[in-house]
Structures are given as structure tokens and as C-alpha cells.
């Protein structure tokens, strides 16, 4: 809050007032402040008679606004979004949000000085000039015209309300209200309304009412909807200090009133009133400020006993007090009714008196027994009075008596509790038993036993106040705070006040179970149902007051009265706001670094040097009363998570280590709760230069550079050593490889040559010829691989000379293709040839080029699908300089990332087709020796195309290769083949069926040939995907699968079988050419029964297969011991699996009485109908009959082998009733269980 006075400019930030000196040019001769205004950029503008100054956040002083190097003289401004319009003499100055002058508008009228400037419409301003006239200003041309109002002269003030109405103050003639068009809506002056003064100096709007500051008439409040006028002045409100008001300011929930001499007054709508003392016999206040006792009459009148002011009468409707002079000087400590017109009152140290409510007559009460009066009055203890349920009056002083008005008799009340203090205070009735307290104890009088009983007592504890709520809970205030106690069991619960206060001197519980607690200048309202506090202070009408415990009262209309040393507090509950409390939100106000204000970015971020000595962060409250006492809580994230609590709205920091910090803040609300935690400021304490990132980065960079240099030097040396070692190792590897190949040539020759001779002799039977032909083919392939390796080695160590000869290329290729046609036709692959007839005879090495074409055709054969086409083509290119030979298939095609590696030695793509990885690499070497090139690409539709080019040489030439290390590349595709089933029946006993999954057809045929003698049915598939439908439809007894296959390999197939409940009983044997522990481990983890490496001995494989199936048969016999289908009945493996699973479940649950069809269906994971149909088909009986049969056979075993009683045997076999068991046993076996046991 900024305040302008004749002494200068002051600012209140919620905790202290600071004076701001005007800039030197503005404070010469006078400090008169015309106006203080704010704009949309949170600047504060101060207008003086000497010029204009402003204050910005981050500044600690006022700055002068200059125009053409001279101070600007003005009386007001108009904030228009990001712009500020300041009217000076004959000119409107427009400033941007950064206070740069953006526009000047000369007014087309000389000597025009503007006091007020408002928006009128989109093109015009409404101005009040120094001639007290209203003018319309064109914001584009500067032309002035008369305003459309009836009277536009003698105007002192101009205001526009939220309804777009204009309120105009005419000096000495009240105010008028106009609409936008100039139509008069209303007129208020002392002659036609309750307006108290016609001189209106300022106008403000608050909550649909118009507030007028008058010169001598206080503040007048106009309610435009009704036309009523309310006056706030010394005559109408005891709290109003004076009647001369200078200005008004509305802020959140308050109206601030600037008095001419009495400072600033804050007005807030409230429901709490404090009544203090007044001049004797004046109805505005008490005759003495401290009430001692309160009593409500039947008509709602409040009778008040004061400390030295006698008796007062208070009318709640008119808020008027009546004093009774005859009682002046009396300290009235207690009041109770005696008759309808008479009160019995207790005067401290004087005794009892009678008071006439109508006449005010005050006379001494005559005790029936003079000795009782002397005893009570002479003790010096106050006498408290209470009317009990029998209309008797009880007196609690140094002794306790009961007065019977009808008999005018006193009787002593026996007190069985010792010791009790004097002057008991009545708390209330708990279950018809009255409760009292003295200075240390709470006790009750038991109406049934006529005895006093202790309710609560704590040694060394003092009771300052107590009350009973409507639920029967006792509330006690002591030196250490407030507690609630259950009178039935004495259980105590301490209540912690929200602001940490523990001194409560008065409390009263209302009918809504809200506990009102009085402390020094503060009242707490505690909602015991919601466990919720609200704090009321001076801004709510609670004046500084030391509340007393006895003068408390809840009236019939629900109002609460609490007396204290400084007056009587009234809480008008019907006026208490039912809506939520106004929430206070602390926000950043300003920041001081080393005592100087600093500007903070809108993002609330700040950088602080490491050597700072102090950082002060001030907050202000939005939407709340700044004068209310609050507790603020700050947390410094980045330092710790602890809260710093303070009663001051600022945080001071002195030393922090470099780093990022975030300050969050909260403040207490009116109910004592904490506001939402909000971010106040993010700031970074900068490290010293030697710890900053740039310096650290420089050091790290230098260190890295040095380290890289050292590593590079070391790596270069190590690389040189490794290269030398690699050369040595490479030579040794090559020598070993060549030696191995040489060693293989001799045994291979002894295999290859006899096989060739056998085939050529044609003396072997037709049945054996297929096997020999397959073996010869594989031996020839091994011979070709060994020849390639040796030739590559030869090319690396010595010259290789091409033997060029003239050959008709197309005819030569046809001859090669004819050798492959039979092999291709076995897989129903069409082998086509598309020659370029323009190609004539040319020179090339026929042997070497045959190797190239053979490798490409072999590759196409591997990756082609059945019923597809492989096409070989030739044509001339590059104007007849080269011929191009291409082999195109319709296989799976090439992966883009593999094309670059196809011709690299030993490279194999990501597929499951076996190969050495040498053929394409060797072909590349031979092509390049001819001076050509080789490559591969994907076809547009399907498959891949491998091609190579040769120079179209028409003349012979001599070519030899230079020895070098050849490093080239290799590629993949896929293969599919249909399923074939081989049946061979003979008379010897065989296993049921086997599925062979092998992509190598020769090996597959070999396995089929040998396994037909062991299995009745042999199924064939060439990859895992092809095997799945066969497994599902045929359910083979065993699966024999290769590991490396296209589409789905052996591991994936095994996983699929073992994860399917209906298939996981099928044994799986995996064949592999990879001899490694990891593959074997994975196979057995997946559940494979065997893992056989190639090459394998067929006899040993047969033995393994027979052992696996025989062991499976043994397990079946174990679980099928109870019953199996008849001999000769053909069972599929699925049927056998069903019987085994069925018998296993029955054996494991034979003693379970719940074992029935439903139980079996749940255990086997199938429907009841499906289970019944399957068992009926396989076992030729129903499931229940089968279970009963199994139970009876188990009973036979128990009767033979144990000495269990018949009932125990029946129970262990799942029969619930022994009698039924005996009957069923006899019907089945023809004798009772006892006879069966004796016979055995």
C-alpha cells in the first residue's frame, strides 16, 4: 500500500512502513502529493505539483519521468494494456511498457490541463480539465468537444463504475449518475437523500455500492439498486475517528479510507463487534469497560454485571446500553432471577442485593440467617449464583448454600469432596447432573446419590476456563493450552492451536459444537466436527482484550458474548459468512541483494554472485488483509527440505554454497491452515570463476586432449604389434586350413572314386542306387569345397594363370544347365535360359567360369521355392564391350543390409540354410581375374538376381593374377517344400509315427529311408512352419528336427510344441551341425529330449529314438495301471495322453470326495461334455463309472496290504458313507469287503 502525505510518500509492505524521498527536482518547496496510481506493469506512479515520478520493482527509489529532458507535469494517467497515456498541458504522451515514448498527441486547444482521463469509447477519451469542465478527446486527432452530460462545469471528480455509468461530483452540490449517452440516471444531494455532505472529494465502487468521500460528512455509501444511502461518521459509528475524508481505495476485501488528519482507516464487512466503555448514561457503550457476568432475560435482553460500573442492560436489536446510576461503583460478579421483575445480584465483598428491572431500584438482600451472611461476605470470596432445576438458588462462595425463595430459608449443602476451592463456577448439566469447576478440579453433583463426584483432576494443573458442548464433551483451558475430556471415562485429548499459542483464558461451546476461545486480542473458532480452526483478530472486529472465563453467554438466537478487561465481544452468528474464507496467496514483492533492490525476471529467476553478503526476499499477500497477523513459512529447496517459520513477510539469507535453489512459501489462512505452497523465487548462486563451467570445461578439454594424445600414441604402437601378431596367426591359420584340406583329399578320394565307379557300373540294385547316388552327390560337393579353398590359397601364394580358349558362350551355358536340370526337377523348379543370339565365340577360362556359374546356380537352387522358376540369361552391354550373365530366382530375396556383404569370405546371412560362405567369395575372385565384375540385387516382384560380367574378348590373351589376400562377401534366401507321408507296413511291431523336419532334402530322404523300418508312418516337412499343421492334424509320436531351417528353426518349433498343453508330451530330438554348449543348453531348456550333432551314426540315432519311446511307454504303463482299453483297440498318441492324464488325476485325488465329472473337467481344462465324449469313445464307459471302478480297485489294494478298518478304507477311497461303499463293493465283486479281506 502506497500512501501520499504532506510529509512525502510512504509504503507499507505488510510488515513495516518505509518512506520514499521524492526525486530532488520534485521536492523543492512542497511535498504535496496529488495522486498515487498503478499501471498494468506493476509500476507505482506518484503525481506531485512539481512533476511525475515512478517506482519499479527492483528499484529502491523513485525516478523522475522526463520529456524532452524536463520533468513531466501531470495529475493522472490512463493504463491501456501495454501502454500508459499521461496527459500533460495540451499534449497526450503515450509510453510503451518499457517506458519508451511511442507517441505524442497535441490537443487542439491551448492551455488544456487534465485532472482525470477515462476511456469513453473506442475512439474517444473523457477528460476532466483544470477548468472543472468535462471534454471529449479524439484519441487520433486531438480534437476536443463538449461531453454529452447535462451539466459539464463546476465538476470536482469523475468516476466510471462497472455498469459503464459515470458518477460526477459537482463541488458543493452532491453527485449525479449518467449513462454513456449522457442521460441522467440519478442525483444525490443533502436535499433529496440521506447524503450527509454535498462536497464529494473521491468516489469508489465496492460490491455493487458507490462510496463517497466527503469533506466533513464522513463516508457516504450509495446503493444504486434501491437508492438508499448509508453514512459512516462519528455520529453513526463509534469506531469512525473523524468526518473529514480525503480519498478512498478499494483493495480485495477492504475499503481503505484516507482521512485528512487521522491517517488511514480500513473497512471490512464483519459479524464481530466489540463494545467498550462510553460516557455514563450514553447508550453507545458500557458504563465500565470490563463485564464480570452475563445473564439473558426471557425477552432476549442481556443483563451485564460490570467491574465498578454496576448493572447494564443491553438491547441486541438496537445495540443500545442502559446504565443504572444507583449501581455505579458496584462490582457485580453474578446475576440470577429472583422474580419476574427482580434480580438477585452478587456484589464483590458487599454481599447480595435485589435489583428492580423496571425502576432500577437497588437494595440489600436480607439473609434469613445473619450468621450465614457474615460467613459468606466476611470471607472475601466472590459469591456465584445459580438457579437449579427446582427453581432454588444455589450460592457458591467460601461455603455452599441453597436458598429456597418460597420459604425464605437457607440450607447448607454438604460437600463430601475435600478439599475444594471457593467460588465454584457452574459449567452445565451432563445427564441431568450439574458440573462445576474450581481452580484445579472438575466435579459433578450426582442427583441420585446426593454426592459430589470427581470428574477431572491433574496435580499442578490450573483450570482457567471450562464449558460443556452439546455432545457432552468437556472443554478445559489451562496454562498449557486447551483439552477436551469425556466426562464418563476421563479420557483427555489435547488440542493444538494453529499459531502455536497455548494461552486461552475464556471459552464457550455453541449449539453447533463450535468452540469459541478467547486469548489476548484473538478469538479462535474451532469446529470440533471438522477439526478446523478459524482465527479472528482486530481486522475482524476483535479489539485487544484480555478475555475472562465467567462473562460468557450463548443467547437464544445463537449469538455469542464474551467479556474481557477491555470490553464486551458480540459474535453475531447469523451474519457469519457461510461461504469459504478469502484465501491469502503470498507472492514475490521485491528482492534486495546486499541491501540494494534488484530486478527479478517475470519467470522469477535470479543469478546471485558467490560473494554476496545478504539476500532479502520480501513477499506480499494477494487477496487478503495485509494487516492481519500471519505466520509465514519458507523452504529452500536445494539446501534442505526444512521449513523456516517467521512472523515477518520476508526471508533473509546470508551465505549459500554455489548451486541452484528454489524458495517456496506459505502463509497461515484465517482458519490457521497453511496456504498452497507456491514458488517464490528460483535463483542460482554462481560459483567463483575457477569453479565455473567454462573454466572446468577448459581444464577437462586440455586433460582430454592430453589423454587422447597418449592413448593414440599407445594405440598406434599396440596396433602395430597386433598387426604383426595377426599376420603370424593368419599364416598359421591358413597353413592349418590347407593342411586339413590336404588331409581330407585322400579319404575323400577313397570315398568319391568308389562311389562314382559303383554308379557307373550299374550293377547295384535299384533300391540301393538312390542311396549311393545321394552319397556321391554329397561327396562331390565336399570335393568342390575343398578344391575352392585350395585354389584360393594358391591364388594368395603364387601366380594363377587363366587358360583362355575360344568358346561359344550360349552353347557352353546350355551344357552346364543340362547337368542341373534333373536336380532342379526333383523340387519341381523350372530351369530356363534366355540367350542373346548376338553373342558369338569369345575367349575365357572355361573351367574357372564353370565354377562361377555352378556356384550361382547352387545358390539359386538353395533359396528357390518349389514350383518356381530359375532363369539364366546372357546379353551384350556397354556397346558390346562386355557380356552379362545373370541368374534370376523367385526365392525370398535379399535383405538390404546384406547385399554389401554377399561376396565377403565366410559371410552367411540371417537365414537357416546351411552353407560354407565360400562359393560367392571365390566366384568374385575368378570374375575379377577375368577383368569383370559381379553383383546382386532384388527383383522387382520376387526373388533375387545374381549377375557377373566378362570382357567380350574375340582374341586370345594372357592373364595371370598377382598373389594377394582376397577379402570379399556372401548372401541368403529361403526354401519351402510340401509334406510327404511315407507308409511302410510289415508284420513286425513298430512305433506309431514320426515327423522328420529337415530342409536338406537328401538328408531328409536318407532319414525317411532308415526310419520306415521302425515307424508305421513317417511324415516329412522342410521347415518349422510346414511342420505345424502336420503336428496339429497327425499328432506324431516323435518329432525329429534340424535346428537351422528357414522361416521357423528347430528351437522355435521345439518351444511351440512344449508350450502347447495338448502337444507337450510329444518327444523332440534336435539335429545340428553346430557343436557348441550354448546351443545344447538352449535345446534342453526348451524341453528337447535329445540334441544330436552332425555327422551322426544312424544306428546310434535309432537306439536313442527307441529308448525315448520305450521310456515313454513305461511311464504310460505306470499311470495306466488301473485300467487300459482292450487289446487290439487302436489308440492315437492323443488318446494315450488322455488316459495317462486321466489316471494321474484320479490317483492323486482318489481320497477326495469331490472327485467327479465337474472336478475332472476343471482339472483337465475342458468342458464336461467334451470330457464325457472322449472318455466314452476311448474307455467305452462313462467318467463317473470309471472313477468308481478306480476307487474300488484301490480299495482292494488297501484291503490286501493294510489293516485299516472298513470305514477308514472307504474314506481313503473317497466314499463318504461306509454303508454305500460296502453295498457297491459287494455288487461289484460278489462279496463284502470283510469277506474279501478274510479270503485273501
PDB file of N, CA and C in Angstrom, residues 317-359:
ATOM      1  N   UNK A 317     -31.128  -5.851  19.604  1.00  0.00           N
ATOM      2  CA  UNK A 317     -31.698  -5.369  18.346  1.00  0.00           C
ATOM      3  C   UNK A 317     -31.210  -3.961  18.011  1.00  0.00           C
ATOM      4  N   UNK A 318     -31.194  -3.096  19.018  1.00  0.00           N
ATOM      5  CA  UNK A 318     -30.790  -1.701  18.778  1.00  0.00           C
ATOM      6  C   UNK A 318     -29.331  -1.453  19.106  1.00  0.00           C
ATOM      7  N   UNK A 319     -28.687  -2.437  19.760  1.00  0.00           N
ATOM      8  CA  UNK A 319     -27.298  -2.307  20.207  1.00  0.00           C
ATOM      9  C   UNK A 319     -27.138  -1.093  21.130  1.00  0.00           C
ATOM     10  N   UNK A 320     -28.152  -0.848  21.949  1.00  0.00           N
ATOM     11  CA  UNK A 320     -28.132   0.257  22.895  1.00  0.00           C
ATOM     12  C   UNK A 320     -27.971  -0.265  24.316  1.00  0.00           C
ATOM     13  N   UNK A 321     -27.194   0.450  25.095  1.00  0.00           N
ATOM     14  CA  UNK A 321     -26.960   0.102  26.502  1.00  0.00           C
ATOM     15  C   UNK A 321     -27.764   1.037  27.414  1.00  0.00           C
ATOM     16  N   UNK A 322     -28.204   0.498  28.555  1.00  0.00           N
ATOM     17  CA  UNK A 322     -28.851   1.310  29.598  1.00  0.00           C
ATOM     18  C   UNK A 322     -28.026   1.195  30.874  1.00  0.00           C
ATOM     19  N   UNK A 323     -27.649   2.343  31.409  1.00  0.00           N
ATOM     20  CA  UNK A 323     -26.870   2.363  32.657  1.00  0.00           C
ATOM     21  C   UNK A 323     -27.813   2.641  33.834  1.00  0.00           C
ATOM     22  N   UNK A 324     -27.474   2.152  35.011  1.00  0.00           N
ATOM     23  CA  UNK A 324     -28.269   2.366  36.218  1.00  0.00           C
ATOM     24  C   UNK A 324     -27.390   3.024  37.272  1.00  0.00           C
ATOM     25  N   UNK A 325     -27.576   4.356  37.439  1.00  0.00           N
ATOM     26  CA  UNK A 325     -26.682   5.123  38.332  1.00  0.00           C
ATOM     27  C   UNK A 325     -26.630   4.613  39.761  1.00  0.00           C
ATOM     28  N   UNK A 326     -27.765   4.027  40.245  1.00  0.00           N
ATOM     29  CA  UNK A 326     -27.762   3.568  41.634  1.00  0.00           C
ATOM     30  C   UNK A 326     -26.780   2.418  41.862  1.00  0.00           C
ATOM     31  N   UNK A 327     -26.368   1.792  40.762  1.00  0.00           N
ATOM     32  CA  UNK A 327     -25.438   0.657  40.921  1.00  0.00           C
ATOM     33  C   UNK A 327     -24.005   1.049  40.597  1.00  0.00           C
ATOM     34  N   UNK A 328     -23.786   2.323  40.227  1.00  0.00           N
ATOM     35  CA  UNK A 328     -22.426   2.739  39.906  1.00  0.00           C
ATOM     36  C   UNK A 328     -21.504   2.485  41.097  1.00  0.00           C
ATOM     37  N   UNK A 329     -20.311   2.031  40.793  1.00  0.00           N
ATOM     38  CA  UNK A 329     -19.333   1.736  41.838  1.00  0.00           C
ATOM     39  C   UNK A 329     -19.378   0.301  42.312  1.00  0.00           C
ATOM     40  N   UNK A 330     -20.427  -0.430  41.930  1.00  0.00           N
ATOM     41  CA  UNK A 330     -20.565  -1.815  42.361  1.00  0.00           C
ATOM     42  C   UNK A 330     -19.840  -2.766  41.403  1.00  0.00           C
ATOM     43  N   UNK A 331     -19.163  -3.763  41.972  1.00  0.00           N
ATOM     44  CA  UNK A 331     -18.555  -4.840  41.189  1.00  0.00           C
ATOM     45  C   UNK A 331     -19.512  -6.032  41.225  1.00  0.00           C
ATOM     46  N   UNK A 332     -20.310  -6.147  40.199  1.00  0.00           N
ATOM     47  CA  UNK A 332     -21.338  -7.173  40.153  1.00  0.00           C
ATOM     48  C   UNK A 332     -20.729  -8.447  39.577  1.00  0.00           C
ATOM     49  N   UNK A 333     -20.558  -9.481  40.410  1.00  0.00           N
ATOM     50  CA  UNK A 333     -19.877 -10.704  39.982  1.00  0.00           C
ATOM     51  C   UNK A 333     -20.833 -11.792  39.541  1.00  0.00           C
ATOM     52  N   UNK A 334     -22.133 -11.675  39.871  1.00  0.00           N
ATOM     53  CA  UNK A 334     -23.074 -12.720  39.487  1.00  0.00           C
ATOM     54  C   UNK A 334     -24.489 -12.163  39.510  1.00  0.00           C
ATOM     55  N   UNK A 335     -25.335 -12.663  38.579  1.00  0.00           N
ATOM     56  CA  UNK A 335     -26.725 -12.222  38.459  1.00  0.00           C
ATOM     57  C   UNK A 335     -27.592 -13.446  38.227  1.00  0.00           C
ATOM     58  N   UNK A 336     -28.775 -13.475  38.897  1.00  0.00           N
ATOM     59  CA  UNK A 336     -29.757 -14.521  38.613  1.00  0.00           C
ATOM     60  C   UNK A 336     -31.149 -13.954  38.905  1.00  0.00           C
ATOM     61  N   UNK A 337     -32.181 -14.525  38.287  1.00  0.00           N
ATOM     62  CA  UNK A 337     -33.534 -14.009  38.522  1.00  0.00           C
ATOM     63  C   UNK A 337     -34.077 -14.474  39.869  1.00  0.00           C
ATOM     64  N   UNK A 338     -34.796 -13.581  40.508  1.00  0.00           N
ATOM     65  CA  UNK A 338     -35.494 -13.941  41.752  1.00  0.00           C
ATOM     66  C   UNK A 338     -36.998 -13.998  41.494  1.00  0.00           C
ATOM     67  N   UNK A 339     -37.515 -12.930  40.890  1.00  0.00           N
ATOM     68  CA  UNK A 339     -38.911 -12.903  40.434  1.00  0.00           C
ATOM     69  C   UNK A 339     -38.904 -12.357  39.013  1.00  0.00           C
ATOM     70  N   UNK A 340     -40.103 -12.185  38.447  1.00  0.00           N
ATOM     71  CA  UNK A 340     -40.176 -11.665  37.088  1.00  0.00           C
ATOM     72  C   UNK A 340     -39.609 -10.257  36.992  1.00  0.00           C
ATOM     73  N   UNK A 341     -39.705  -9.476  38.038  1.00  0.00           N
ATOM     74  CA  UNK A 341     -39.272  -8.074  37.989  1.00  0.00           C
ATOM     75  C   UNK A 341     -38.016  -7.814  38.799  1.00  0.00           C
ATOM     76  N   UNK A 342     -37.528  -8.829  39.480  1.00  0.00           N
ATOM     77  CA  UNK A 342     -36.414  -8.603  40.415  1.00  0.00           C
ATOM     78  C   UNK A 342     -35.280  -9.558  40.107  1.00  0.00           C
ATOM     79  N   UNK A 343     -34.057  -9.018  40.137  1.00  0.00           N
ATOM     80  CA  UNK A 343     -32.853  -9.808  40.002  1.00  0.00           C
ATOM     81  C   UNK A 343     -32.142  -9.892  41.333  1.00  0.00           C
ATOM     82  N   UNK A 344     -31.551 -11.050  41.600  1.00  0.00           N
ATOM     83  CA  UNK A 344     -30.682 -11.204  42.752  1.00  0.00           C
ATOM     84  C   UNK A 344     -29.263 -11.096  42.237  1.00  0.00           C
ATOM     85  N   UNK A 345     -28.501 -10.142  42.747  1.00  0.00           N
ATOM     86  CA  UNK A 345     -27.152  -9.904  42.251  1.00  0.00           C
ATOM     87  C   UNK A 345     -26.164 -10.025  43.391  1.00  0.00           C
ATOM     88  N   UNK A 346     -24.903 -10.416  42.999  1.00  0.00           N
ATOM     89  CA  UNK A 346     -23.835 -10.568  43.989  1.00  0.00           C
ATOM     90  C   UNK A 346     -22.805  -9.485  43.744  1.00  0.00           C
ATOM     91  N   UNK A 347     -22.580  -8.657  44.744  1.00  0.00           N
ATOM     92  CA  UNK A 347     -21.584  -7.592  44.660  1.00  0.00           C
ATOM     93  C   UNK A 347     -20.357  -8.032  45.437  1.00  0.00           C
ATOM     94  N   UNK A 348     -19.198  -7.893  44.760  1.00  0.00           N
ATOM     95  CA  UNK A 348     -17.976  -8.391  45.374  1.00  0.00           C
ATOM     96  C   UNK A 348     -17.708  -7.697  46.708  1.00  0.00           C
ATOM     97  N   UNK A 349     -17.494  -8.527  47.751  1.00  0.00           N
ATOM     98  CA  UNK A 349     -17.151  -8.126  49.136  1.00  0.00           C
ATOM     99  C   UNK A 349     -18.262  -7.367  49.848  1.00  0.00           C
ATOM    100  N   UNK A 350     -19.446  -7.213  49.188  1.00  0.00           N
ATOM    101  CA  UNK A 350     -20.550  -6.500  49.839  1.00  0.00           C
ATOM    102  C   UNK A 350     -21.739  -7.406  50.130  1.00  0.00           C
ATOM    103  N   UNK A 351     -21.869  -8.482  49.394  1.00  0.00           N
ATOM    104  CA  UNK A 351     -22.977  -9.383  49.659  1.00  0.00           C
ATOM    105  C   UNK A 351     -23.968  -9.412  48.512  1.00  0.00           C
ATOM    106  N   UNK A 352     -25.218  -9.783  48.872  1.00  0.00           N
ATOM    107  CA  UNK A 352     -26.276  -9.938  47.883  1.00  0.00           C
ATOM    108  C   UNK A 352     -27.214  -8.741  47.924  1.00  0.00           C
ATOM    109  N   UNK A 353     -27.714  -8.362  46.678  1.00  0.00           N
ATOM    110  CA  UNK A 353     -28.636  -7.219  46.559  1.00  0.00           C
ATOM    111  C   UNK A 353     -29.788  -7.611  45.643  1.00  0.00           C
ATOM    112  N   UNK A 354     -30.873  -6.875  45.836  1.00  0.00           N
ATOM    113  CA  UNK A 354     -32.041  -7.018  44.980  1.00  0.00           C
ATOM    114  C   UNK A 354     -32.080  -5.850  44.023  1.00  0.00           C
ATOM    115  N   UNK A 355     -32.353  -6.142  42.723  1.00  0.00           N
ATOM    116  CA  UNK A 355     -32.384  -5.090  41.709  1.00  0.00           C
ATOM    117  C   UNK A 355     -33.714  -5.174  40.973  1.00  0.00           C
ATOM    118  N   UNK A 356     -34.397  -4.053  40.930  1.00  0.00           N
ATOM    119  CA  UNK A 356     -35.686  -3.963  40.248  1.00  0.00           C
ATOM    120  C   UNK A 356     -35.418  -3.621  38.784  1.00  0.00           C
ATOM    121  N   UNK A 357     -35.818  -4.512  37.870  1.00  0.00           N
ATOM    122  CA  UNK A 357     -35.534  -4.333  36.455  1.00  0.00           C
ATOM    123  C   UNK A 357     -36.272  -3.144  35.860  1.00  0.00           C
ATOM    124  N   UNK A 358     -37.418  -2.782  36.427  1.00  0.00           N
ATOM    125  CA  UNK A 358     -38.217  -1.701  35.852  1.00  0.00           C
ATOM    126  C   UNK A 358     -37.787  -0.335  36.377  1.00  0.00           C
ATOM    127  N   UNK A 359     -37.546  -0.259  37.670  1.00  0.00           N
ATOM    128  CA  UNK A 359     -37.257   1.057  38.286  1.00  0.00           C
ATOM    129  C   UNK A 359     -35.780   1.300  38.473  1.00  0.00           C
TER     130      UNK A 359
END
